[in-house]
Amino acid sequence: MSRRGLPAPVPVPDPTLGNVGVLAVSANLLWSCFRWLPAIPGASALRAGWNLLSPAARRRFLAMDRTTLALERTTLAELRSVMARSRTGLALGRTGIAVAGVGIAMFRQFPRGPWDMASYGLIAMGSLMALEGVSWYLPARRAGTLCEVDLRRARTCPSPRTMATPQAAPPITPRVQLPEWPDAVPGVLGTTGLALERTLLAERRNVMARLRTQMARGRTGLSLVRTGCNAVAVGFGLLAWFGTAATGWTVFNLFLSAVGMFLIGDGLLWYVPADRARRATTLCTADFELAIPDYTATEATWGRARAGLDADHAA
C-alpha cells in the first residue's frame, strides 16, 4: 500500500464557517476520494442560533463535527504510517551505507586476490540497501509537508466547544421566544448532551493526534540526522584513512559526506519545530492535569485533576 504513495489531500470547507456543507465521496478501488460540497446557504446563521435549534438539529451539527474530526485523525494516522515506513527505510539505508563502507575499505586496503569477490558483494549489497532506504526520503518529505499543512489548518478551525456550548451562543433578546420542541423531554436533551460530550472528547483526541503527528515528524527528522551522520562518518573515515591520492575515490568520499551533511541539516529542520511543540504542551509529562468538564458553566470555572494523584486517591 505504501508503494502507491499518498492520496490527494482532502479539500476541507472554510474553517471559519464550521461544518455547514455536505461531505461527498466517490467510489474508488484504491483510494476513496472525499470532497466537501459548497456551504449550504444559511447554515452558518442557523448554527449561530444554537439555543433556537431543536435537539435533533443540534445532534446533526455535532455529528458533522465528529465526522470532520474523524477525517482529520485518519489523515494524520496515514501520514504517521508513511513516516514510520520511511524511518524503516532510512534505517535500511544506514545499514547499507555501513556495509558498503566496509566493502570499499576491504577493496582499497588489501591487494587484489580471491577475496575481492567478498568486497564486491559487500559493496553491491550495501549499495542496493542504501538506494532502497534513500528511496523513502521523498515520501517522508511529502508526508512531512502535508503534516505541516494539516496542523496549520487545524489551528485555524473553530473548536466545537466554542460553537456548540451555550456560552458561545448569541444572547437571546427579550423579544425572542425559545421554542418548545415536542421531543425536548429530559431523555432527548440528555442524548444531545451525550452527543456534545462525544464531540468534545473527539476534539481532545484530535489534539493529542496532532501532537503525536508532530512528534512522529520529529522522529523522522532524527532518523534523517542519524542517516546523515552515518554517511558523513563513512565518507570522512575513508578519506582520513586512505587520503586523497585517488581522485575518483576522493570525489566519492566528499560527495557522500556532502549528502550526509544535507540530511543532517534537513533532519534538524524537522526536529526543532517538533521539540518546540513538545516543550509547549502539558500532555507529555507523567503528572499532566485533566479537566473536569461542567458544560453548564464557563470553561474557566472547570476543575482540574492530576492524572496520577487522583487515580491513586480514587483507588
PDB file of C-alpha atoms in Angstrom:
ATOM      1  CA  MET A   1       0.000   0.000   0.000  1.00  0.00           C
ATOM      2  CA  SER A   2       2.830   2.399   0.839  1.00  0.00           C
ATOM      3  CA  ARG A   3       4.258   1.924  -2.656  1.00  0.00           C
ATOM      4  CA  ARG A   4       1.209   3.639  -4.141  1.00  0.00           C
ATOM      5  CA  GLY A   5       2.025   6.793  -2.248  1.00  0.00           C
ATOM      6  CA  LEU A   6      -0.349   9.168  -0.534  1.00  0.00           C
ATOM      7  CA  PRO A   7      -3.794  10.054  -1.852  1.00  0.00           C
ATOM      8  CA  ALA A   8      -4.575  13.592  -2.808  1.00  0.00           C
ATOM      9  CA  PRO A   9      -5.241  15.783   0.254  1.00  0.00           C
ATOM     10  CA  VAL A  10      -8.899  16.154   1.108  1.00  0.00           C
ATOM     11  CA  PRO A  11     -10.171  19.676   0.470  1.00  0.00           C
ATOM     12  CA  VAL A  12     -11.961  20.971   3.527  1.00  0.00           C
ATOM     13  CA  PRO A  13     -14.527  23.731   3.876  1.00  0.00           C
ATOM     14  CA  ASP A  14     -13.671  27.198   5.055  1.00  0.00           C
ATOM     15  CA  PRO A  15     -12.519  26.632   8.670  1.00  0.00           C
ATOM     16  CA  THR A  16     -14.020  29.932   9.764  1.00  0.00           C
ATOM     17  CA  LEU A  17     -17.510  28.727   8.839  1.00  0.00           C
ATOM     18  CA  GLY A  18     -17.604  25.419  10.655  1.00  0.00           C
ATOM     19  CA  ASN A  19     -19.351  22.361   9.295  1.00  0.00           C
ATOM     20  CA  VAL A  20     -22.047  23.839   7.126  1.00  0.00           C
ATOM     21  CA  GLY A  21     -21.537  21.734   3.999  1.00  0.00           C
ATOM     22  CA  VAL A  22     -22.038  18.123   2.964  1.00  0.00           C
ATOM     23  CA  LEU A  23     -19.215  15.607   2.624  1.00  0.00           C
ATOM     24  CA  ALA A  24     -19.308  13.755  -0.692  1.00  0.00           C
ATOM     25  CA  VAL A  25     -17.340  10.604  -1.502  1.00  0.00           C
ATOM     26  CA  SER A  26     -16.546   8.993  -4.851  1.00  0.00           C
ATOM     27  CA  ALA A  27     -16.090   5.236  -5.077  1.00  0.00           C
ATOM     28  CA  ASN A  28     -12.528   4.227  -5.942  1.00  0.00           C
ATOM     29  CA  LEU A  29     -10.956   0.789  -5.753  1.00  0.00           C
ATOM     30  CA  LEU A  30      -7.631   2.146  -4.487  1.00  0.00           C
ATOM     31  CA  TRP A  31      -8.476   5.306  -2.556  1.00  0.00           C
ATOM     32  CA  SER A  32     -11.773   6.802  -1.511  1.00  0.00           C
ATOM     33  CA  CYS A  33     -11.770  10.433  -2.618  1.00  0.00           C
ATOM     34  CA  PHE A  34     -13.639  12.811  -0.320  1.00  0.00           C
ATOM     35  CA  ARG A  35     -14.636  16.356  -1.055  1.00  0.00           C
ATOM     36  CA  TRP A  36     -16.792  18.926   0.641  1.00  0.00           C
ATOM     37  CA  LEU A  37     -19.637  20.408  -1.316  1.00  0.00           C
ATOM     38  CA  PRO A  38     -20.145  24.185  -1.090  1.00  0.00           C
ATOM     39  CA  ALA A  39     -21.583  25.552   2.131  1.00  0.00           C
ATOM     40  CA  ILE A  40     -25.346  25.360   2.386  1.00  0.00           C
ATOM     41  CA  PRO A  41     -26.811  28.876   2.258  1.00  0.00           C
ATOM     42  CA  GLY A  42     -27.994  29.967   5.680  1.00  0.00           C
ATOM     43  CA  ALA A  43     -26.349  27.087   7.556  1.00  0.00           C
ATOM     44  CA  SER A  44     -23.900  29.354   9.396  1.00  0.00           C
ATOM     45  CA  ALA A  45     -26.697  31.591  10.666  1.00  0.00           C
ATOM     46  CA  LEU A  46     -28.716  28.514  11.616  1.00  0.00           C
ATOM     47  CA  ARG A  47     -25.860  27.131  13.678  1.00  0.00           C
ATOM     48  CA  ALA A  48     -25.198  30.504  15.315  1.00  0.00           C
ATOM     49  CA  GLY A  49     -28.659  30.352  16.871  1.00  0.00           C
ATOM     50  CA  TRP A  50     -27.752  27.277  18.905  1.00  0.00           C
ATOM     51  CA  ASN A  51     -30.388  27.895  21.575  1.00  0.00           C
ATOM     52  CA  LEU A  52     -33.085  28.023  18.902  1.00  0.00           C
ATOM     53  CA  LEU A  53     -32.206  24.658  17.380  1.00  0.00           C
ATOM     54  CA  SER A  54     -34.114  21.507  18.141  1.00  0.00           C
ATOM     55  CA  PRO A  55     -32.210  18.682  19.877  1.00  0.00           C
ATOM     56  CA  ALA A  56     -32.185  16.717  16.603  1.00  0.00           C
ATOM     57  CA  ALA A  57     -30.678  19.658  14.704  1.00  0.00           C
ATOM     58  CA  ARG A  58     -28.022  20.098  17.388  1.00  0.00           C
ATOM     59  CA  ARG A  59     -27.083  16.432  17.199  1.00  0.00           C
ATOM     60  CA  ARG A  60     -26.856  16.711  13.411  1.00  0.00           C
ATOM     61  CA  PHE A  61     -24.324  19.527  13.663  1.00  0.00           C
ATOM     62  CA  LEU A  62     -22.384  17.626  16.329  1.00  0.00           C
ATOM     63  CA  ALA A  63     -22.340  14.511  14.136  1.00  0.00           C
ATOM     64  CA  MET A  64     -20.881  16.587  11.303  1.00  0.00           C
ATOM     65  CA  ASP A  65     -18.222  17.875  13.712  1.00  0.00           C
ATOM     66  CA  ARG A  66     -17.293  14.329  14.731  1.00  0.00           C
ATOM     67  CA  THR A  67     -17.077  13.287  11.085  1.00  0.00           C
ATOM     68  CA  THR A  68     -14.669  16.128  10.354  1.00  0.00           C
ATOM     69  CA  LEU A  69     -12.570  15.285  13.420  1.00  0.00           C
ATOM     70  CA  ALA A  70     -12.508  11.600  12.444  1.00  0.00           C
ATOM     71  CA  LEU A  71     -11.429  12.533   8.927  1.00  0.00           C
ATOM     72  CA  GLU A  72      -8.584  14.614  10.336  1.00  0.00           C
ATOM     73  CA  ARG A  73      -7.474  11.785  12.659  1.00  0.00           C
ATOM     74  CA  THR A  74      -7.495   9.347   9.732  1.00  0.00           C
ATOM     75  CA  THR A  75      -5.373  11.688   7.635  1.00  0.00           C
ATOM     76  CA  LEU A  76      -2.891  12.200  10.467  1.00  0.00           C
ATOM     77  CA  ALA A  77      -2.702   8.446  11.107  1.00  0.00           C
ATOM     78  CA  GLU A  78      -1.978   7.839   7.432  1.00  0.00           C
ATOM     79  CA  LEU A  79       0.786  10.428   7.445  1.00  0.00           C
ATOM     80  CA  ARG A  80       2.301   8.890  10.584  1.00  0.00           C
ATOM     81  CA  SER A  81       2.240   5.465   8.897  1.00  0.00           C
ATOM     82  CA  VAL A  82       4.073   6.785   5.848  1.00  0.00           C
ATOM     83  CA  MET A  83       6.686   8.465   8.034  1.00  0.00           C
ATOM     84  CA  ALA A  84       7.109   5.255  10.069  1.00  0.00           C
ATOM     85  CA  ARG A  85       7.680   3.337   6.836  1.00  0.00           C
ATOM     86  CA  SER A  86      10.170   5.992   5.775  1.00  0.00           C
ATOM     87  CA  ARG A  87      12.053   5.704   9.071  1.00  0.00           C
ATOM     88  CA  THR A  88      12.340   1.953   8.487  1.00  0.00           C
ATOM     89  CA  GLY A  89      13.660   2.638   5.000  1.00  0.00           C
ATOM     90  CA  LEU A  90      16.174   5.146   6.330  1.00  0.00           C
ATOM     91  CA  ALA A  91      17.364   2.562   8.860  1.00  0.00           C
ATOM     92  CA  LEU A  92      17.889   0.187   5.955  1.00  0.00           C
ATOM     93  CA  GLY A  93      19.804   2.954   4.172  1.00  0.00           C
ATOM     94  CA  ARG A  94      22.076   3.482   7.174  1.00  0.00           C
ATOM     95  CA  THR A  95      22.837  -0.235   7.290  1.00  0.00           C
ATOM     96  CA  GLY A  96      23.559  -0.247   3.577  1.00  0.00           C
ATOM     97  CA  ILE A  97      25.958   2.698   3.852  1.00  0.00           C
ATOM     98  CA  ALA A  98      27.876   0.915   6.624  1.00  0.00           C
ATOM     99  CA  VAL A  99      28.016  -2.371   4.689  1.00  0.00           C
ATOM    100  CA  ALA A 100      29.165  -0.649   1.501  1.00  0.00           C
ATOM    101  CA  GLY A 101      31.762   1.292   3.504  1.00  0.00           C
ATOM    102  CA  VAL A 102      33.218  -1.957   4.848  1.00  0.00           C
ATOM    103  CA  GLY A 103      33.361  -3.378   1.330  1.00  0.00           C
ATOM    104  CA  ILE A 104      35.098  -0.264  -0.037  1.00  0.00           C
ATOM    105  CA  ALA A 105      37.616  -0.323   2.818  1.00  0.00           C
ATOM    106  CA  MET A 106      38.410  -4.017   2.149  1.00  0.00           C
ATOM    107  CA  PHE A 107      38.750  -3.380  -1.569  1.00  0.00           C
ATOM    108  CA  ARG A 108      41.151  -0.487  -1.107  1.00  0.00           C
ATOM    109  CA  GLN A 109      43.099  -1.874   1.847  1.00  0.00           C
ATOM    110  CA  PHE A 110      44.085  -5.325   0.648  1.00  0.00           C
ATOM    111  CA  PRO A 111      45.890  -6.316  -2.569  1.00  0.00           C
ATOM    112  CA  ARG A 112      43.941  -7.938  -5.376  1.00  0.00           C
ATOM    113  CA  GLY A 113      43.048 -11.545  -4.786  1.00  0.00           C
ATOM    114  CA  PRO A 114      40.217 -14.073  -4.428  1.00  0.00           C
ATOM    115  CA  TRP A 115      38.741 -12.112  -1.517  1.00  0.00           C
ATOM    116  CA  ASP A 116      37.829  -9.334  -3.952  1.00  0.00           C
ATOM    117  CA  MET A 117      34.565 -11.190  -4.556  1.00  0.00           C
ATOM    118  CA  ALA A 118      33.645 -10.620  -0.910  1.00  0.00           C
ATOM    119  CA  SER A 119      34.435  -6.911  -1.268  1.00  0.00           C
ATOM    120  CA  TYR A 120      32.368  -6.643  -4.445  1.00  0.00           C
ATOM    121  CA  GLY A 121      29.494  -8.475  -2.778  1.00  0.00           C
ATOM    122  CA  LEU A 122      29.502  -6.164   0.241  1.00  0.00           C
ATOM    123  CA  ILE A 123      29.643  -3.077  -1.960  1.00  0.00           C
ATOM    124  CA  ALA A 124      26.797  -4.324  -4.174  1.00  0.00           C
ATOM    125  CA  MET A 125      24.600  -5.432  -1.283  1.00  0.00           C
ATOM    126  CA  GLY A 126      25.244  -2.242   0.684  1.00  0.00           C
ATOM    127  CA  SER A 127      24.565  -0.063  -2.354  1.00  0.00           C
ATOM    128  CA  LEU A 128      21.237  -1.771  -3.009  1.00  0.00           C
ATOM    129  CA  MET A 129      20.232  -1.400   0.640  1.00  0.00           C
ATOM    130  CA  ALA A 130      21.253   2.265   0.656  1.00  0.00           C
ATOM    131  CA  LEU A 131      19.346   3.034  -2.538  1.00  0.00           C
ATOM    132  CA  GLU A 132      16.255   1.247  -1.222  1.00  0.00           C
ATOM    133  CA  GLY A 133      16.409   3.221   2.002  1.00  0.00           C
ATOM    134  CA  VAL A 134      17.100   6.567   0.403  1.00  0.00           C
ATOM    135  CA  SER A 135      14.182   5.999  -1.986  1.00  0.00           C
ATOM    136  CA  TRP A 136      11.916   6.617   1.025  1.00  0.00           C
ATOM    137  CA  TYR A 137      13.357  10.055   1.579  1.00  0.00           C
ATOM    138  CA  LEU A 138      10.973  11.762  -0.864  1.00  0.00           C
ATOM    139  CA  PRO A 139       7.820  10.058   0.553  1.00  0.00           C
ATOM    140  CA  ALA A 140       8.937  11.171   4.014  1.00  0.00           C
ATOM    141  CA  ARG A 141       9.387  14.736   2.808  1.00  0.00           C
ATOM    142  CA  ARG A 142       5.954  14.809   1.209  1.00  0.00           C
ATOM    143  CA  ALA A 143       4.328  13.354   4.310  1.00  0.00           C
ATOM    144  CA  GLY A 144       6.131  15.908   6.492  1.00  0.00           C
ATOM    145  CA  THR A 145       4.951  18.758   4.277  1.00  0.00           C
ATOM    146  CA  LEU A 146       1.361  17.533   4.412  1.00  0.00           C
ATOM    147  CA  CYS A 147       1.684  17.289   8.210  1.00  0.00           C
ATOM    148  CA  GLU A 148       2.594  20.959   8.418  1.00  0.00           C
ATOM    149  CA  VAL A 149      -0.312  21.889   6.136  1.00  0.00           C
ATOM    150  CA  ASP A 150      -2.815  19.862   8.159  1.00  0.00           C
ATOM    151  CA  LEU A 151      -1.542  21.170  11.505  1.00  0.00           C
ATOM    152  CA  ARG A 152      -1.702  24.794  10.345  1.00  0.00           C
ATOM    153  CA  ARG A 153      -5.216  24.234   9.044  1.00  0.00           C
ATOM    154  CA  ALA A 154      -6.291  22.584  12.298  1.00  0.00           C
ATOM    155  CA  ARG A 155      -5.125  25.615  14.290  1.00  0.00           C
ATOM    156  CA  THR A 156      -7.481  27.850  12.275  1.00  0.00           C
ATOM    157  CA  CYS A 157     -10.551  25.651  12.692  1.00  0.00           C
ATOM    158  CA  PRO A 158     -13.060  26.715  15.332  1.00  0.00           C
ATOM    159  CA  SER A 159     -13.474  24.381  18.260  1.00  0.00           C
ATOM    160  CA  PRO A 160     -16.811  22.557  18.590  1.00  0.00           C
ATOM    161  CA  ARG A 161     -16.783  23.749  22.199  1.00  0.00           C
ATOM    162  CA  THR A 162     -16.842  27.392  21.131  1.00  0.00           C
ATOM    163  CA  MET A 163     -19.516  26.735  18.526  1.00  0.00           C
ATOM    164  CA  ALA A 164     -21.843  24.429  20.409  1.00  0.00           C
ATOM    165  CA  THR A 165     -21.773  25.279  24.101  1.00  0.00           C
ATOM    166  CA  PRO A 166     -24.477  27.554  25.477  1.00  0.00           C
ATOM    167  CA  GLN A 167     -21.901  30.178  26.468  1.00  0.00           C
ATOM    168  CA  ALA A 168     -20.919  30.603  22.809  1.00  0.00           C
ATOM    169  CA  ALA A 169     -24.444  31.252  21.589  1.00  0.00           C
ATOM    170  CA  PRO A 170     -25.516  34.849  20.983  1.00  0.00           C
ATOM    171  CA  PRO A 171     -27.620  36.371  23.753  1.00  0.00           C
ATOM    172  CA  ILE A 172     -31.345  35.981  23.412  1.00  0.00           C
ATOM    173  CA  THR A 173     -33.248  39.250  23.251  1.00  0.00           C
ATOM    174  CA  PRO A 174     -36.475  39.577  25.250  1.00  0.00           C
ATOM    175  CA  ARG A 175     -38.469  39.557  22.027  1.00  0.00           C
ATOM    176  CA  VAL A 176     -37.178  36.102  21.054  1.00  0.00           C
ATOM    177  CA  GLN A 177     -39.226  33.269  22.481  1.00  0.00           C
ATOM    178  CA  LEU A 178     -37.399  29.972  22.834  1.00  0.00           C
ATOM    179  CA  PRO A 179     -39.364  27.249  21.037  1.00  0.00           C
ATOM    180  CA  GLU A 180     -40.784  24.336  22.943  1.00  0.00           C
ATOM    181  CA  TRP A 181     -39.821  21.345  20.879  1.00  0.00           C
ATOM    182  CA  PRO A 182     -42.165  18.340  21.120  1.00  0.00           C
ATOM    183  CA  ASP A 183     -39.218  15.980  21.614  1.00  0.00           C
ATOM    184  CA  ALA A 184     -37.436  18.201  24.137  1.00  0.00           C
ATOM    185  CA  VAL A 185     -38.007  15.807  27.014  1.00  0.00           C
ATOM    186  CA  PRO A 186     -35.218  15.114  29.537  1.00  0.00           C
ATOM    187  CA  GLY A 187     -34.157  11.914  27.782  1.00  0.00           C
ATOM    188  CA  VAL A 188     -33.787  13.607  24.406  1.00  0.00           C
ATOM    189  CA  LEU A 189     -31.922  16.556  25.878  1.00  0.00           C
ATOM    190  CA  GLY A 190     -29.677  14.122  27.727  1.00  0.00           C
ATOM    191  CA  THR A 191     -28.916  12.345  24.457  1.00  0.00           C
ATOM    192  CA  THR A 192     -27.957  15.666  22.920  1.00  0.00           C
ATOM    193  CA  GLY A 193     -25.677  16.333  25.883  1.00  0.00           C
ATOM    194  CA  LEU A 194     -24.008  12.968  25.341  1.00  0.00           C
ATOM    195  CA  ALA A 195     -23.528  13.829  21.666  1.00  0.00           C
ATOM    196  CA  LEU A 196     -21.833  17.062  22.740  1.00  0.00           C
ATOM    197  CA  GLU A 197     -19.651  15.118  25.179  1.00  0.00           C
ATOM    198  CA  ARG A 198     -18.598  12.662  22.448  1.00  0.00           C
ATOM    199  CA  THR A 199     -17.768  15.524  20.110  1.00  0.00           C
ATOM    200  CA  LEU A 200     -15.618  17.297  22.679  1.00  0.00           C
ATOM    201  CA  LEU A 201     -13.836  14.046  23.553  1.00  0.00           C
ATOM    202  CA  ALA A 202     -13.207  13.536  19.826  1.00  0.00           C
ATOM    203  CA  GLU A 203     -11.705  17.007  19.696  1.00  0.00           C
ATOM    204  CA  ARG A 204      -9.369  16.154  22.588  1.00  0.00           C
ATOM    205  CA  ARG A 205      -8.283  13.010  20.762  1.00  0.00           C
ATOM    206  CA  ASN A 206      -7.511  15.145  17.747  1.00  0.00           C
ATOM    207  CA  VAL A 207      -5.392  17.491  19.843  1.00  0.00           C
ATOM    208  CA  MET A 208      -3.339  14.507  21.021  1.00  0.00           C
ATOM    209  CA  ALA A 209      -3.235  13.069  17.480  1.00  0.00           C
ATOM    210  CA  ARG A 210      -1.786  16.353  16.209  1.00  0.00           C
ATOM    211  CA  LEU A 211       0.865  16.220  18.903  1.00  0.00           C
ATOM    212  CA  ARG A 212       1.696  12.585  18.066  1.00  0.00           C
ATOM    213  CA  THR A 213       1.971  13.507  14.396  1.00  0.00           C
ATOM    214  CA  GLN A 214       4.279  16.420  15.186  1.00  0.00           C
ATOM    215  CA  MET A 215       6.465  14.160  17.324  1.00  0.00           C
ATOM    216  CA  ALA A 216       6.457  11.469  14.619  1.00  0.00           C
ATOM    217  CA  ARG A 217       7.713  14.143  12.263  1.00  0.00           C
ATOM    218  CA  GLY A 218      10.446  14.938  14.783  1.00  0.00           C
ATOM    219  CA  ARG A 219      11.428  11.247  14.999  1.00  0.00           C
ATOM    220  CA  THR A 220      11.633  11.120  11.217  1.00  0.00           C
ATOM    221  CA  GLY A 221      13.900  14.167  11.361  1.00  0.00           C
ATOM    222  CA  LEU A 222      16.132  12.400  13.884  1.00  0.00           C
ATOM    223  CA  SER A 223      16.227   9.385  11.563  1.00  0.00           C
ATOM    224  CA  LEU A 224      17.416  11.702   8.804  1.00  0.00           C
ATOM    225  CA  VAL A 225      20.077  13.065  11.169  1.00  0.00           C
ATOM    226  CA  ARG A 226      21.272   9.548  12.032  1.00  0.00           C
ATOM    227  CA  THR A 227      21.418   8.607   8.352  1.00  0.00           C
ATOM    228  CA  GLY A 228      23.369  11.775   7.590  1.00  0.00           C
ATOM    229  CA  CYS A 229      25.795  11.157  10.448  1.00  0.00           C
ATOM    230  CA  ASN A 230      26.346   7.635   9.132  1.00  0.00           C
ATOM    231  CA  ALA A 231      27.115   8.931   5.634  1.00  0.00           C
ATOM    232  CA  VAL A 232      29.445  11.653   6.953  1.00  0.00           C
ATOM    233  CA  ALA A 233      31.289   9.179   9.193  1.00  0.00           C
ATOM    234  CA  VAL A 234      31.841   6.717   6.348  1.00  0.00           C
ATOM    235  CA  GLY A 235      32.882   9.428   3.886  1.00  0.00           C
ATOM    236  CA  PHE A 236      35.294  11.222   6.187  1.00  0.00           C
ATOM    237  CA  GLY A 237      36.541   7.949   7.648  1.00  0.00           C
ATOM    238  CA  LEU A 238      37.526   6.617   4.230  1.00  0.00           C
ATOM    239  CA  LEU A 239      39.021   9.983   3.335  1.00  0.00           C
ATOM    240  CA  ALA A 240      41.086  10.128   6.535  1.00  0.00           C
ATOM    241  CA  TRP A 241      42.318   6.543   6.226  1.00  0.00           C
ATOM    242  CA  PHE A 242      43.183   6.407   2.528  1.00  0.00           C
ATOM    243  CA  GLY A 243      43.938  10.074   1.895  1.00  0.00           C
ATOM    244  CA  THR A 244      43.399  11.963  -1.355  1.00  0.00           C
ATOM    245  CA  ALA A 245      45.769  10.046  -3.635  1.00  0.00           C
ATOM    246  CA  ALA A 246      42.949   8.580  -5.757  1.00  0.00           C
ATOM    247  CA  THR A 247      40.943  11.405  -7.306  1.00  0.00           C
ATOM    248  CA  GLY A 248      37.873   9.326  -8.069  1.00  0.00           C
ATOM    249  CA  TRP A 249      37.604   7.899  -4.563  1.00  0.00           C
ATOM    250  CA  THR A 250      38.245  11.334  -3.070  1.00  0.00           C
ATOM    251  CA  VAL A 251      35.349  12.820  -5.054  1.00  0.00           C
ATOM    252  CA  PHE A 252      33.133   9.916  -3.976  1.00  0.00           C
ATOM    253  CA  ASN A 253      34.026  10.362  -0.300  1.00  0.00           C
ATOM    254  CA  LEU A 254      33.398  14.110  -0.436  1.00  0.00           C
ATOM    255  CA  PHE A 255      30.083  13.576  -2.232  1.00  0.00           C
ATOM    256  CA  LEU A 256      28.980  11.032   0.380  1.00  0.00           C
ATOM    257  CA  SER A 257      29.914  13.438   3.171  1.00  0.00           C
ATOM    258  CA  ALA A 258      28.075  16.322   1.495  1.00  0.00           C
ATOM    259  CA  VAL A 259      24.926  14.211   1.140  1.00  0.00           C
ATOM    260  CA  GLY A 260      25.200  13.302   4.812  1.00  0.00           C
ATOM    261  CA  MET A 261      25.510  16.933   5.897  1.00  0.00           C
ATOM    262  CA  PHE A 262      22.464  17.818   3.799  1.00  0.00           C
ATOM    263  CA  LEU A 263      20.444  15.078   5.515  1.00  0.00           C
ATOM    264  CA  ILE A 264      21.614  16.298   8.927  1.00  0.00           C
ATOM    265  CA  GLY A 265      20.508  19.862   8.187  1.00  0.00           C
ATOM    266  CA  ASP A 266      17.169  18.719   6.761  1.00  0.00           C
ATOM    267  CA  GLY A 267      16.542  16.464   9.758  1.00  0.00           C
ATOM    268  CA  LEU A 268      17.185  19.310  12.182  1.00  0.00           C
ATOM    269  CA  LEU A 269      14.640  21.437  10.323  1.00  0.00           C
ATOM    270  CA  TRP A 270      12.095  18.695  11.080  1.00  0.00           C
ATOM    271  CA  TYR A 271      13.137  18.033  14.645  1.00  0.00           C
ATOM    272  CA  VAL A 272      13.408  21.559  16.057  1.00  0.00           C
ATOM    273  CA  PRO A 273       9.710  22.538  15.498  1.00  0.00           C
ATOM    274  CA  ALA A 274       8.580  19.186  16.896  1.00  0.00           C
ATOM    275  CA  ASP A 275      10.714  19.622  20.008  1.00  0.00           C
ATOM    276  CA  ARG A 276       9.373  23.148  20.443  1.00  0.00           C
ATOM    277  CA  ALA A 277       5.819  21.770  20.301  1.00  0.00           C
ATOM    278  CA  ARG A 278       6.705  19.067  22.825  1.00  0.00           C
ATOM    279  CA  ARG A 279       8.062  21.634  25.273  1.00  0.00           C
ATOM    280  CA  ALA A 280       4.986  23.827  24.886  1.00  0.00           C
ATOM    281  CA  THR A 281       2.476  21.098  25.711  1.00  0.00           C
ATOM    282  CA  THR A 282       1.444  19.635  29.069  1.00  0.00           C
ATOM    283  CA  LEU A 283       0.390  16.289  27.601  1.00  0.00           C
ATOM    284  CA  CYS A 284       3.878  14.740  27.598  1.00  0.00           C
ATOM    285  CA  THR A 285       4.508  14.655  31.344  1.00  0.00           C
ATOM    286  CA  ALA A 286       3.607  11.948  33.809  1.00  0.00           C
ATOM    287  CA  ASP A 287       1.657  14.349  36.060  1.00  0.00           C
ATOM    288  CA  PHE A 288      -0.329  16.239  33.442  1.00  0.00           C
ATOM    289  CA  GLU A 289      -3.718  17.596  34.523  1.00  0.00           C
ATOM    290  CA  LEU A 290      -7.112  16.609  33.206  1.00  0.00           C
ATOM    291  CA  ALA A 291     -10.031  18.973  33.012  1.00  0.00           C
ATOM    292  CA  ILE A 292     -13.251  18.010  34.803  1.00  0.00           C
ATOM    293  CA  PRO A 293     -15.805  19.461  32.390  1.00  0.00           C
ATOM    294  CA  ASP A 294     -19.013  21.063  33.547  1.00  0.00           C
ATOM    295  CA  TYR A 295     -20.782  22.196  30.406  1.00  0.00           C
ATOM    296  CA  THR A 296     -23.362  24.164  32.363  1.00  0.00           C
ATOM    297  CA  ALA A 297     -20.625  26.621  33.429  1.00  0.00           C
ATOM    298  CA  THR A 298     -17.905  28.519  31.628  1.00  0.00           C
ATOM    299  CA  GLU A 299     -14.688  26.655  30.941  1.00  0.00           C
ATOM    300  CA  ALA A 300     -12.696  28.986  33.201  1.00  0.00           C
ATOM    301  CA  THR A 301     -14.565  27.575  36.217  1.00  0.00           C
ATOM    302  CA  TRP A 302     -13.862  23.930  35.410  1.00  0.00           C
ATOM    303  CA  GLY A 303     -11.890  21.975  37.970  1.00  0.00           C
ATOM    304  CA  ARG A 304      -8.569  20.296  37.264  1.00  0.00           C
ATOM    305  CA  ALA A 305      -7.326  16.913  38.387  1.00  0.00           C
ATOM    306  CA  ARG A 306      -3.848  15.448  38.222  1.00  0.00           C
ATOM    307  CA  ALA A 307      -3.927  12.159  36.396  1.00  0.00           C
ATOM    308  CA  GLY A 308      -1.577  10.237  38.681  1.00  0.00           C
ATOM    309  CA  LEU A 309      -2.535  11.596  42.133  1.00  0.00           C
ATOM    310  CA  ASP A 310      -6.304  11.457  41.706  1.00  0.00           C
ATOM    311  CA  ALA A 311      -6.113   7.936  40.322  1.00  0.00           C
ATOM    312  CA  ASP A 312      -4.236   6.850  43.455  1.00  0.00           C
ATOM    313  CA  HIS A 313      -6.751   8.549  45.743  1.00  0.00           C
ATOM    314  CA  ALA A 314      -9.637   7.000  43.860  1.00  0.00           C
ATOM    315  CA  ALA A 315      -8.056   3.561  44.197  1.00  0.00           C
TER     316      ALA A 315
END
